[in-house]
Every structure is written in C-alpha cells, then in structure tokens.
Amino acid sequence: MTQPLLQITDLQVAFRAGKQDIPAVRGAGLTVYPGQTVAIVGESGSGKSTTAHAIIDLLPGTGHVTGGSIVFDGRDITHLKRREREAIRGSQIGLVPQDPMSNLNPLVRVGKQIKESLEANGVARGKAADKRVVELLEEAGLPDAASRARQFPHEYSGGMRQRALIAMGLAARPKLLIADEPTSALDVTVQKQILDHLETLTTDLGVAVLLITHDLGLAAERADHLVVMYKGQVVESGPALQILKNPQHPYSQRLISSAPSLASQRLTSQLRAEVRESSVKTAGEIAAEIVAEGELGGEVTDAVVEAKNLTKVFKLPGGAPGRSIDFTAVDDVSFRLRRGTTTAIVGESGSGKSTVARMVLDLLEPTSGSVEFDGIDITTLRDKKQQLAFRRRVQPVFQNPYASLDPMYSIYRSIEEPLRTHKIGSDKEREAKIRDLLDKVSLPSAVMRRFPSELSGGQRQRVAIARALALDPEVVILDEAVSALDVLVQAQILTLLNDLQAELGLSYLFITHDLAVVRQIADDVLVMQNGKVVEQATVTEVFDRPREEYTRKLLDAIPGGSIELAS
Amino acid sequence: MPDMTPLPGQTIYVAPTDGTPLEETGTVDTSAPPEGQWKEAWKQLRSNWIFWVSAVLLVIIFIVVLFPGLFTDINPRQAQLSRSLEGPSADHWFGFDRQGYDVFSRVVYGARASVTVGILTMLFVTVVGLLTGAVAGFYGKWVDTAISRVADIFFAIPLILGAIVLLSTLNNVWSNRGYWGGVLAVVLVLAVFGWPQMTRIARGAVLEIKSLEFIDAARAIGATKRSNLWRHVIPNSLAPVIVTATVSLGVYIVAEATLSFLGIGLPPSVVSWGNDIAAAQSQVRSGNNLHVLFFPAGALAITVLSFMLLGDAVRDALDPKAKKS
C-alpha cells in the first residue's frame, strides 16, 4: 500500500480584517498520492487557490491557517518553523503560478531566474547550474533553449513564459507540483500544448500534480481524482470520470450542466433551433415595421448586417524614426448576419475579431471595404440624425464587466444614459422603461440605486445588456461578453441572451475565443486567424465536419471536449 | 486511465447538502444602503484618525483666518517701540518684535495672507491643470503634443527662480498694488509655474480612463466626444487630481513664505508670516529673542502640516493603491 504524498484534513484558513477573522477555507480535506494528478475545481471565491497556497505557505496578505493539518510526506507541515517550511518550498513542492505575465521579473534574464531557484534549493551552482537551466528549458519544450535562457521575459510570448515557469517549478525535481490555473491566461491552442507537455513531463518524472482550475472539462480530462469546492468547503470528491458522469452533490450537478464543453450536443442544437425560429419571425416583423415608417430608408433584406471585404490596416511606428510599418489587422473579411440569428466570430488573440466588431459598430473606420446595414453603407451616414438613428439600432456589450460601466454612475443613470442621449421619453417613462429592462435581464429593480462596484461580474454584465437594449436595437454586438465570467454565471448569461433573442428578435454578432460556447448561441460561425477568415459555415458544419486544419485544432483544444457523457 | 478502485482517502465523498446550502447565483444584497465611490471614500476618510487631526487643526485655522478679531483686540500694525523685542508675558503671550508689534496679533492676522495664497493658487492650478491635461489626454495627437511641450517648458523652470524673476519684474511695473494686488500677484506667479504638474497628473488619469470600455459604450449610443469628456472622462479622473491638489496646497503656502522671506513676495505692508520671518532674520543671527522667529514659523509649520496630513488622508481614501502598507 502506498502512502499518501499529501494529506489535508479539516483545513481552516482565514483572512484577518480588522479584529475579525473571515474564513476562506472551512474544513477542506483531500489526499494526493505520489505521481497522481488531482484537480481542485470551483468558481472564483470557492477557496481553491487559498487551499493550494496554504500548502506552500504563500497565503496572500493577512491569510493564515487557523486549524486542521497538512501532512506532506509523512510530516505535518502546518506547525513547522519558517526555515523548515522554506526548505520544503521549491525543493519538495513546486509551484506554477497563474499569470505568466506578472510572475517573471522583467529586469532579469529568464535563465538567471531559473538559476536562482536552482541555487536557492541547493541543486546546482555556477557553471553546472547554467548547464542545468538550458536542460530544464529544453525539457519544458522551449526550442533553442541556450539562447532563450539569455533573453528577457518581454522577448517571450505568453505560452513561452508559462513554459519557463514550468521549468522553474520543476527545477528542483519536487515531489509535488501545484499548478494554479496554469493556462487560463493563454489562448486555447497554446493551453492544450502546455497542458499536454506538462502531463508527459510529470508522468516521466513521477511528479504528483495538484491542478487548480475553474474549468471542469479541463480538470476531468487531466486529473485522476477530482475535488469540487464551493464556498470554502469540499462538497464532492472522487474519481474524475465518476463525478462527471454521475455527480451527487447539487453543486457539482449544476457545474456539470453549465460547462459549455460538456453540454449535450443534441439538446443544445435543438434549443437553439427553437430560439432561432421564434427570433427570425419577430425580427422580420420588426424590420417590416421600421421600413414602413421609412426612418432610415433601405429595404428589408435577409441580412441585417453585411460586411463586404473589410480591411483594416494600422500604422505602427517602426523602422526608421518617423516611418511606420503597416500592420493588417483585418484582411478582406466578408460576412452576412442574417436577421434574427447569431453569427459567431471565433479566433485567438490577435486574430482581428474585435477589430471587426469595432468597425461594424462604426467606432473604427475601415481602411477599405464596407459595412452595410439594411443595405445602406454606414460610412455614408455622415449627417447627425442618420447617425443617431443607426446607433439606436446597433448596440454593443463588451468583455470586461469591470470596465464596461462608468463606476461613478448609478445603475439607473447608466441605463438611462442612452435614453437621455436620444431624448426619448419623459422622466417617468424612462423610469418605467428602466424597470422593464431590469426585469428583462432578471435583476430586481432595487439594483437601480446601486453602483457598479456593489455588483458581481455577472450582474454587471446583465446591466450592460439592459443598457444595450434600452434603445430597442435590432443588432447587438457581443464582444467576448461572457468570457470573463465563471461557468455558472456564463451559462446564465447565455440562457438570458437566448431568451432575449427569441423574445425580441435580436440579431447577435458574437465575438469569442471560446468555441465551446458557440454551439449554445450561434447559428453561423466565422473562424478567423491572423486577420483572415479561414472557415465560414454553419455551427453544425463547423463542429461535425470542420474543413480547415486550424478549425480542427481549435476544436481539439476545447478542454473536456472529447469526454463522452451519457446524457 | 486511472485505476478504478479508489485509494484510501480518495473514495467518493459527498458533503451533506445542509452543510453548504446552495445559493442562487446572481442575487443582490440589498440590505445595506447603496454606496457610490464618493460615499465610500468618505466612509474611509471618516475612519482615519489622521483626517480628524488635520480637520480639527484646519477648522481652527479657518476660524482664525475669517475672524481674527475673535482672538485678539490688538492691531497688528500698532507699534510700541518702547516694548521692542520684549519677551512673552501674561498679557502678551508671544511678546513683541523689533518694531514693537504684538507678535500674537501678527501671527493671528498673518494667517489670512498665507491661507488665501495657498487656496487661490491651488484653485488656479487645479482648474488650468485639469482642463489642459484632460484636453491633451483625451484628444491626443497634435493637441497633446502642443500642450505637453508647453507644460514641459514651464516645468523645466525652477519655481523659486522663475518666481523671483517674474515678481521682481512685476515690482518694477506695478509696485504699489495694495493687499489684494499683492496677494494676487503671488498667486498668479505660483500658478504660472505650478500648473504643469497638475496637467501631467490629469493627462495620465484621462489616458487611463479613456481606454476603458464604458467610453466606447457611450460612443456607441451616440454620445459626442465632448459630452463623453465632460460626463465620463473628467469625473472619473478627479481622484488623483484632488489628491495632488490637497497635498500641494501646503507646498504653495511654503512657497509664498519663501518668496516673502526673500522680500519679493507679499509687500511689506501686508501682515504675513513670511514677512515676519524675514523681519526676524537679524534676531536669528544674534541668537537672542528667538520668540520673534519661533511663533510665526511655528504657525506656518502647523498650517502646512495640517494641509499635508489632510492630503495624506484624502489620498488613502481616494487612491487605495498608493497607500503605504
């Protein structure tokens, strides 16, 4: 019988605020055996990272262990002296931190930083350490490691930095590696490469991994044993596949049903078809009405927005002083957004998808090509009245729920602003409208007097949606609108968006890097890479019969996408 | 694939549901009253003892500035040469200076000049700096270049040196300018060299705010650039500007005293701490009768300290990032 490598029993962690202890972890327990991969899954604030940091005694700020035990390799390490704990950290337990951008010292060469960790743990010194650094970087999958070691962090891409951090975490050959959301800041395809590499590496070295993640799909795919945390407590633990297929605790059930990558294909496409049917019908009626009023001119066409050969060239300073280099962010992109449907634009960071969104919103002028709205080129709308009329019909919802609302404005003022700008209604009518909008996005009207800082991310995103709907638009541009949210909240917002679409006949342009959510909301998909459209098809075609290599790569990279669920 | 028989400690565990009741995601806590940014800052300010110390001192100082008659009946310009340099006594707490003026009375009446110069300069600098900085940061391009370079030129001139040159020129063309003329001249000269600092602060804050998504969202509803600047950008950039303004108030009071000490600030007819410190110079050299220097200098120090403390407390409340841990 093997002995457990790490055994946490009844762990209590609290943060001190003034004279009070605020508990963050309440009686958590888990066991890791040598060579095993165990994943802790939970939403933000569930205490998963706090638990991990308690193990290596790196609790932030006022955090401290108030009870329970952490037995590592047969020794209770919660009561060790500082010096003894420091000896364990690094040499026995390694850490791969979350954010590769802020976890390397920008002033020190990467090689030197890894060398430091080798010397601090007494693994090697001087020339021998230099040699070891190159070996470690090679092992972490960095090509041309010898010259890379002499570079500074800013010369590395996000994925390369994460590889360097993995090399650092494994430098002293620890028995346990704690990986705290190691890839959540990276693009999906890079994420897959890094995780694949980490997996082979730790298997070869026999290192146990404690993986902290919010992504259930990812956890299930990579771990043997799963620990689900909620509000500082372990609510369910057991073999990964077993929990996935047959979750017992209501929270795990909720998590699994919300995970976009795990959702049943048949069910989502059926729901989507129902939404589309109702939405297309409503949208057609609305469009006919508007044309009858003759506000903007134009005619009811099948496509509400049509982008023709959109190209955007940015001039970047470079070369000689005063000269600039042309950077083509968007290269000849054409698509049609059919009335009452959703077109998703999918791509990794730097693919130009958000630039397309900004051009459709008329926030950015295309270098060439045009955006037609109901058959009218929006760049020709230069008279103020027409422009305002256009603004009314196309509204955005942005990614970052913390930056998309003015922090000085109450929720009421935020939602009122579009109505005020367009001089719609009296004060009384506006208030009624705002109440109605809040009701539509399922927020209580008591929220009106609150400020954005008092709401959670999901609630702010609801407010942002309510605000976008204030002018009764026909098209809503959702620029990564659900990317920053926890899975549960994300699922709620997606449901809300679907409901609103069915009810109001909205057309969505849905910009995302996450192919997994696309199936739940989109009808057509545009896959972009380096500013170009590489594949353009319906959702079913993209998921079932991807034609392009790149699309296939993106699909493969969806964590947990390959896991078959019974339901 | 892992072994399907779980190891000890890894058997399936399900927490009892009553231990961790599931909460509805997305509920809003409506128990506490709503809190905007300013209200929260006020709450933080209120709990800071430094704020209360400075507030009490400043209230006293302002009462002295507004109603000096409440504290003394003696005219600060009434000389009793017979009592020149007499030390502190029960009737005359701070004693007499060389001219035979009552020092206590001069300290009380001198407060007005110092505080007025400080506050007026701060107002000028804040308004000019905020506007130029906001316009430069928000519109960018050549507007930014023009404003920033002009600000750089003024920034490069040392405050005191520049003020000496300007004020001595001013003294030649407008020598007899009375109380308010004298105060205004010092205020303007300090403001001329003080605004670039505020411009930089405001420009930086605006650059940060204008890249946030709610600015784009406001543009997308059809708000014009100018209304965006006034309604969203400037209100959100105010915090660092207010902090800088409060902290620099003390600096301007010191600068006025320095200029008056050098004999080019407020005209000698104006009762001010700087002038009195200048007049006490000879006593410093001889080392006798230091009370003539001590009291006006002490009053100046306490006033500056109060404003600086207030600035510190305001910074802690408005800009928690800058807080020293």
XYZ file of N, CA and C in Angstrom, chain B residues 32-120:
267
model
N -27.728 46.623 2.723
C -27.023 47.868 3.015
C -27.459 48.957 2.039
N -27.382 50.222 2.469
C -27.721 51.298 1.537
C -26.702 51.346 0.395
N -27.120 51.835 -0.778
C -26.198 51.870 -1.909
C -25.025 52.796 -1.639
N -23.885 52.459 -2.219
C -22.695 53.248 -1.972
C -21.975 53.606 -3.250
N -21.898 54.885 -3.538
C -21.115 55.332 -4.673
C -19.674 55.465 -4.254
N -18.846 55.830 -5.218
C -17.429 55.926 -4.953
C -17.120 57.003 -3.917
N -17.819 58.138 -4.031
C -17.524 59.242 -3.120
C -17.952 58.910 -1.707
N -19.104 58.231 -1.627
C -19.598 57.880 -0.310
C -18.640 56.906 0.377
N -18.132 55.988 -0.414
C -17.201 55.015 0.137
C -15.912 55.696 0.594
N -15.461 56.662 -0.228
C -14.249 57.400 0.125
C -14.466 58.158 1.431
N -15.635 58.733 1.582
C -15.956 59.484 2.801
C -15.944 58.555 3.994
N -16.477 57.338 3.795
C -16.503 56.369 4.889
C -15.082 56.041 5.334
N -14.225 55.851 4.349
C -12.832 55.516 4.641
C -12.140 56.687 5.342
N -12.429 57.913 4.846
C -11.838 59.111 5.406
C -12.235 59.256 6.876
N -13.513 58.982 7.117
C -14.072 59.141 8.457
C -13.380 58.242 9.471
N -12.920 57.082 9.019
C -12.343 56.125 9.960
C -10.849 56.351 10.148
N -10.305 57.423 9.547
C -8.874 57.663 9.603
C -8.584 58.779 10.615
N -7.809 58.463 11.662
C -7.600 59.482 12.695
C -6.775 60.651 12.171
N -5.927 60.393 11.188
C -5.126 61.488 10.617
C -6.046 62.560 10.051
N -7.132 62.085 9.436
C -8.087 63.035 8.870
C -8.668 63.923 9.965
N -9.026 63.303 11.088
C -9.653 64.088 12.160
C -8.691 65.090 12.783
N -7.423 64.659 12.953
C -6.428 65.596 13.490
C -6.311 66.812 12.577
N -6.140 66.539 11.268
C -5.963 67.644 10.330
C -7.241 68.476 10.242
N -8.397 67.807 10.308
C -9.666 68.535 10.188
C -9.829 69.518 11.351
N -9.530 69.046 12.570
C -9.678 69.925 13.739
C -8.739 71.131 13.602
N -7.462 70.858 13.249
C -6.497 71.949 13.082
C -6.957 72.935 12.019
N -7.458 72.386 10.890
C -7.844 73.267 9.790
C -9.060 74.109 10.149
N -9.993 73.516 10.890
C -11.166 74.294 11.312
C -10.712 75.484 12.150
N -9.792 75.223 13.097
C -9.271 76.319 13.928
C -8.591 77.368 13.049
N -7.760 76.898 12.118
C -7.035 77.838 11.251
C -8.014 78.686 10.451
N -9.069 78.056 9.933
C -10.028 78.815 9.130
C -10.785 79.848 9.970
N -11.082 79.482 11.213
C -11.745 80.475 12.078
C -10.820 81.665 12.290
N -9.533 81.368 12.498
C -8.556 82.455 12.673
C -8.505 83.329 11.428
N -8.523 82.688 10.262
C -8.437 83.430 9.004
C -9.654 84.337 8.831
N -10.840 83.777 9.119
C -12.069 84.530 8.857
C -12.352 85.575 9.937
N -12.118 85.231 11.189
C -12.456 86.155 12.283
C -11.270 86.387 13.202
N -10.217 87.057 12.735
C -9.054 87.264 13.610
C -9.413 88.097 14.839
N -10.453 88.916 14.700
C -10.859 89.775 15.816
C -11.307 88.988 17.043
N -11.710 87.752 16.844
C -12.148 86.921 17.968
C -11.001 86.593 18.902
N -9.786 86.644 18.364
C -8.649 86.147 19.144
C -7.814 87.255 19.768
N -7.872 88.425 19.166
C -7.061 89.496 19.722
C -7.693 90.858 19.438
N -7.523 91.780 20.368
C -8.033 93.150 20.175
C -6.942 94.069 19.657
N -5.718 93.547 19.691
C -4.594 94.431 19.372
C -4.420 94.543 17.863
N -4.224 95.741 17.385
C -3.968 95.977 15.973
C -2.552 95.500 15.633
N -2.415 94.648 14.636
C -1.070 94.131 14.330
C -0.138 95.200 13.794
N -0.694 96.343 13.413
C 0.169 97.389 12.859
C 0.433 98.502 13.873
N 0.042 98.260 15.112
C 0.246 99.277 16.127
C 1.591 99.037 16.823
N 2.559 99.908 16.519
C 3.908 99.715 17.052
C 4.072 100.411 18.397
N 4.707 99.693 19.359
C 5.076 100.310 20.647
C 6.570 100.126 20.766
N 7.298 101.074 20.143
C 8.744 100.903 20.067
C 9.386 100.725 21.434
N 8.729 101.298 22.459
C 9.288 101.191 23.804
C 9.366 99.726 24.249
N 8.481 98.885 23.682
C 8.483 97.484 24.132
C 9.158 96.568 23.133
N 9.974 97.148 22.241
C 10.656 96.383 21.203
C 11.370 95.174 21.785
N 11.104 93.992 21.149
C 11.770 92.747 21.499
C 11.500 92.274 22.932
N 10.443 92.775 23.519
C 10.069 92.300 24.848
C 9.623 90.842 24.753
N 9.961 90.034 25.716
C 9.644 88.599 25.658
C 8.195 88.326 25.994
N 7.755 87.072 25.854
C 6.371 86.688 26.154
C 6.017 86.988 27.607
N 4.770 87.420 27.790
C 4.302 87.687 29.143
C 2.843 87.278 29.232
N 2.225 87.415 30.390
C 0.837 87.002 30.579
C -0.098 87.814 29.709
N 0.172 89.103 29.530
C -0.696 89.952 28.715
C -0.400 89.805 27.227
N 0.869 89.625 26.924
C 1.276 89.500 25.532
C 1.992 88.167 25.374
N 1.157 87.112 25.051
C 1.639 85.727 25.094
C 2.886 85.474 24.263
N 2.927 86.120 23.084
C 4.049 85.838 22.182
C 5.108 86.946 22.206
N 4.897 87.928 23.093
C 5.880 89.004 23.199
C 5.764 90.035 22.086
N 6.832 90.840 21.923
C 6.867 91.902 20.911
C 8.036 91.698 19.979
N 7.884 92.191 18.736
C 9.027 92.085 17.828
C 9.830 93.385 17.839
N 10.780 93.467 16.929
C 11.716 94.586 16.919
C 11.019 95.941 16.792
N 9.966 95.944 15.935
C 9.225 97.184 15.715
C 8.304 97.515 16.882
N 8.157 96.579 17.815
C 7.231 96.789 18.916
C 5.814 96.368 18.580
N 5.679 95.519 17.499
C 4.371 94.943 17.202
C 4.111 93.784 18.146
N 2.848 93.542 18.455
C 2.483 92.388 19.266
C 2.566 91.142 18.391
N 3.412 90.163 18.724
C 3.652 89.008 17.865
C 2.401 88.135 17.753
N 1.680 87.966 18.859
C 0.481 87.139 18.825
C -0.512 87.678 17.791
N -0.729 88.983 17.868
C -1.654 89.618 16.940
C -1.187 89.443 15.504
N 0.129 89.555 15.271
C 0.668 89.410 13.911
C 0.510 87.980 13.413
N 0.689 87.025 14.309
C 0.521 85.620 13.902
C -0.933 85.376 13.505
N -1.860 85.928 14.318
C -3.277 85.726 14.042
C -3.667 86.378 12.713
N -3.266 87.638 12.520
C -3.655 88.331 11.289
C -2.875 87.833 10.065
N -1.699 87.292 10.329
C -0.878 86.808 9.206
C -1.436 85.558 8.556
N -2.278 84.835 9.285
C -2.813 83.586 8.751
C -3.563 83.828 7.447
N -4.280 84.950 7.399
C -5.135 85.199 6.242
C -4.348 85.191 4.931
N -3.214 85.924 4.917
C -2.439 86.023 3.677
C -1.956 84.646 3.228
N -1.390 83.893 4.178
C -0.828 82.585 3.817
C -1.895 81.641 3.261
N -2.996 81.520 4.000
C -4.025 80.573 3.597
C -4.686 81.020 2.295
N -4.907 82.322 2.140
C -5.523 82.811 0.899
C -4.641 82.484 -0.303
N -3.342 82.776 -0.167
C -2.433 82.476 -1.281
C -2.473 80.986 -1.602
N -2.407 80.160 -0.553
C -2.397 78.710 -0.774
C -3.643 78.243 -1.503
N -4.806 78.670 -1.022
C -6.054 78.167 -1.602
C -6.281 78.705 -3.010
N -6.023 80.003 -3.203
C -6.235 80.567 -4.544
C -5.303 79.919 -5.563
